[in-house]
């Protein structure tokens, strides 16, 4: 609970930084030259990821009832 309380106090009113995602292209093989030779991954803020996971689990129990 302390994590969520801290998150709430830090992000009160301004969630713009929490919602940022950085897309990084990792080469699938050495010497990648075309777009198809890269694998995109999304780097998301760990707190946002944690909050999203907890909310989805709590909502899943309500939706299933």
Coordinates of N, CA and C in Angstrom, one line a residue:
X1 N 0.8 -1.2 0.0 CA 0.0 0.0 0.0 C 0.9 1.3 0.0
X2 N 2.0 1.2 0.6 CA 2.9 2.4 0.7 C 3.3 2.8 -0.7
X3 N 3.5 1.9 -1.6 CA 3.9 2.2 -3.0 C 2.8 3.0 -3.7
X4 N 1.6 2.6 -3.5 CA 0.5 3.3 -4.1 C 0.2 4.7 -3.5
X5 N 0.4 4.8 -2.2 CA 0.3 6.1 -1.5 C 1.4 7.0 -2.0
X6 N 2.6 6.5 -2.1 CA 3.7 7.3 -2.6 C 3.5 7.8 -4.1
X7 N 3.0 6.8 -4.9 CA 2.7 7.1 -6.3 C 1.6 8.2 -6.4
X8 N 0.6 8.1 -5.5 CA -0.5 9.1 -5.6 C 0.0 10.5 -5.2
X9 N 0.9 10.6 -4.2 CA 1.4 11.9 -3.8 C 2.3 12.5 -4.8
X10 N 3.2 11.6 -5.5 CA 4.1 12.1 -6.5 C 3.4 12.6 -7.8
X11 N 2.3 11.9 -8.1 CA 1.7 12.1 -9.4 C 0.4 12.9 -9.3
X12 N 0.1 13.4 -8.2 CA -1.2 14.1 -8.0 C -1.4 15.2 -9.0
X13 N -2.4 15.0 -9.9 CA -2.7 16.0 -10.9 C -1.9 15.9 -12.2
X14 N -0.7 15.3 -12.2 CA 0.1 15.3 -13.4 C 0.6 13.9 -13.7
X15 N -0.1 13.2 -14.5 CA 0.2 11.8 -14.8 C 1.0 11.7 -16.1
X16 N 1.4 12.8 -16.7 CA 2.0 12.8 -18.0 C 3.3 12.0 -18.1
X17 N 4.1 12.2 -17.0 CA 5.4 11.4 -17.0 C 5.2 10.0 -16.8
X18 N 4.1 9.6 -16.1 CA 3.9 8.2 -15.8 C 3.4 7.4 -17.1
X19 N 2.7 8.1 -18.0 CA 2.2 7.5 -19.2 C 3.2 7.4 -20.3
X20 N 4.4 7.9 -20.1 CA 5.3 7.9 -21.2 C 5.9 6.5 -21.5
X21 N 6.0 6.2 -22.7 CA 6.6 4.9 -23.1 C 7.7 5.1 -24.1
X22 N 8.8 4.5 -23.9 CA 9.9 4.6 -24.9 C 10.0 3.3 -25.7
X23 N 9.9 3.5 -27.0 CA 10.1 2.3 -27.9 C 11.5 2.2 -28.4
X24 N 12.1 1.0 -28.1 CA 13.5 0.8 -28.5 C 13.5 -0.3 -29.5
X25 N 14.4 -0.2 -30.5 CA 14.5 -1.2 -31.5 C 15.7 -2.0 -31.2
X26 N 15.5 -3.3 -31.1 CA 16.7 -4.3 -30.8 C 16.9 -5.1 -32.1
X27 N 18.2 -5.2 -32.5 CA 18.4 -5.9 -33.8 C 18.2 -7.4 -33.5
X28 N 17.5 -8.1 -34.5 CA 17.3 -9.5 -34.4 C 18.5 -10.3 -34.8
X29 N 19.4 -9.7 -35.6 CA 20.6 -10.3 -36.0 C 21.7 -9.3 -36.2
X30 N 22.9 -9.7 -36.2 CA 24.0 -8.8 -36.4 C 24.0 -8.2 -37.8
X31 N 24.3 -6.9 -37.9 CA 24.4 -6.2 -39.1 C 23.0 -5.9 -39.6
X32 N 22.0 -5.6 -38.8 CA 20.7 -5.3 -39.2 C 20.7 -4.0 -40.0
X33 N 20.0 -4.0 -41.1 CA 20.0 -2.8 -42.0 C 18.6 -2.4 -42.4
X34 N 17.6 -3.2 -42.3 CA 16.3 -2.8 -42.7 C 15.4 -2.9 -41.4
X35 N 14.2 -2.2 -41.5 CA 13.3 -2.2 -40.4 C 12.9 -3.6 -39.9
X36 N 12.7 -4.5 -40.9 CA 12.3 -5.8 -40.5 C 13.4 -6.6 -39.8
X37 N 14.6 -6.1 -39.7 CA 15.7 -6.8 -39.0 C 15.7 -6.4 -37.5
X38 N 14.7 -5.5 -37.1 CA 14.7 -5.1 -35.7 C 13.4 -5.5 -35.0
X39 N 13.5 -5.7 -33.7 CA 12.4 -6.1 -32.9 C 12.1 -4.9 -31.9
X40 N 10.9 -4.3 -32.0 CA 10.5 -3.2 -31.1 C 10.1 -3.7 -29.8
X41 N 10.6 -3.1 -28.7 CA 10.1 -3.3 -27.4 C 9.7 -2.0 -26.7
X42 N 8.7 -2.1 -25.8 CA 8.2 -0.9 -25.2 C 8.8 -0.8 -23.7
X43 N 9.4 0.3 -23.4 CA 9.9 0.5 -22.0 C 8.9 1.4 -21.3
X44 N 8.3 0.8 -20.3 CA 7.2 1.6 -19.6 C 7.7 1.8 -18.1
X45 N 7.3 2.8 -17.5 CA 7.7 3.1 -16.2 C 7.2 2.0 -15.3
X46 N 8.1 1.5 -14.4 CA 7.7 0.4 -13.5 C 6.6 0.6 -12.6
X47 N 6.4 1.8 -12.1 CA 5.3 2.1 -11.2 C 4.0 2.0 -12.0
X48 N 4.0 2.6 -13.2 CA 2.8 2.5 -14.1 C 2.4 1.1 -14.4
X49 N 3.4 0.3 -14.6 CA 3.2 -1.1 -14.9 C 2.6 -1.9 -13.7
X50 N 3.1 -1.6 -12.5 CA 2.6 -2.2 -11.3 C 1.2 -1.7 -11.1
X51 N 0.9 -0.5 -11.2 CA -0.5 0.0 -11.0 C -1.5 -0.6 -12.0
X52 N -1.1 -0.7 -13.2 CA -1.9 -1.3 -14.3 C -2.2 -2.8 -13.9
X53 N -1.2 -3.5 -13.5 CA -1.4 -4.9 -13.2 C -2.3 -5.1 -12.0
X54 N -2.1 -4.3 -10.9 CA -3.0 -4.4 -9.8 C -4.4 -4.1 -10.1
X55 N -4.6 -3.0 -10.9 CA -6.0 -2.6 -11.3 C -6.6 -3.6 -12.1
X56 N -5.9 -4.2 -13.1 CA -6.5 -5.2 -13.9 C -6.9 -6.5 -13.1
X57 N -6.1 -6.9 -12.2 CA -6.5 -8.0 -11.3 C -7.7 -7.7 -10.5
X58 N -7.8 -6.6 -9.9 CA -8.9 -6.2 -9.1 C -10.2 -6.1 -9.9
X59 N -10.1 -5.5 -11.1 CA -11.2 -5.4 -12.0 C -11.7 -6.8 -12.5
X60 N -10.7 -7.7 -12.7 CA -11.1 -9.0 -13.2 C -12.0 -9.8 -12.2
X61 N -11.7 -9.6 -10.9 CA -12.5 -10.3 -9.9 C -14.0 -9.7 -9.9
X62 N -14.1 -8.4 -10.2 CA -15.4 -7.8 -10.2 C -16.2 -8.1 -11.4
X63 N -15.5 -8.1 -12.6 CA -16.1 -8.5 -13.9 C -16.6 -9.9 -13.9
X64 N -15.8 -10.8 -13.3 CA -16.2 -12.2 -13.3 C -17.4 -12.6 -12.4
X65 N -17.8 -11.7 -11.5 CA -18.9 -11.9 -10.6 C -20.2 -11.7 -11.3

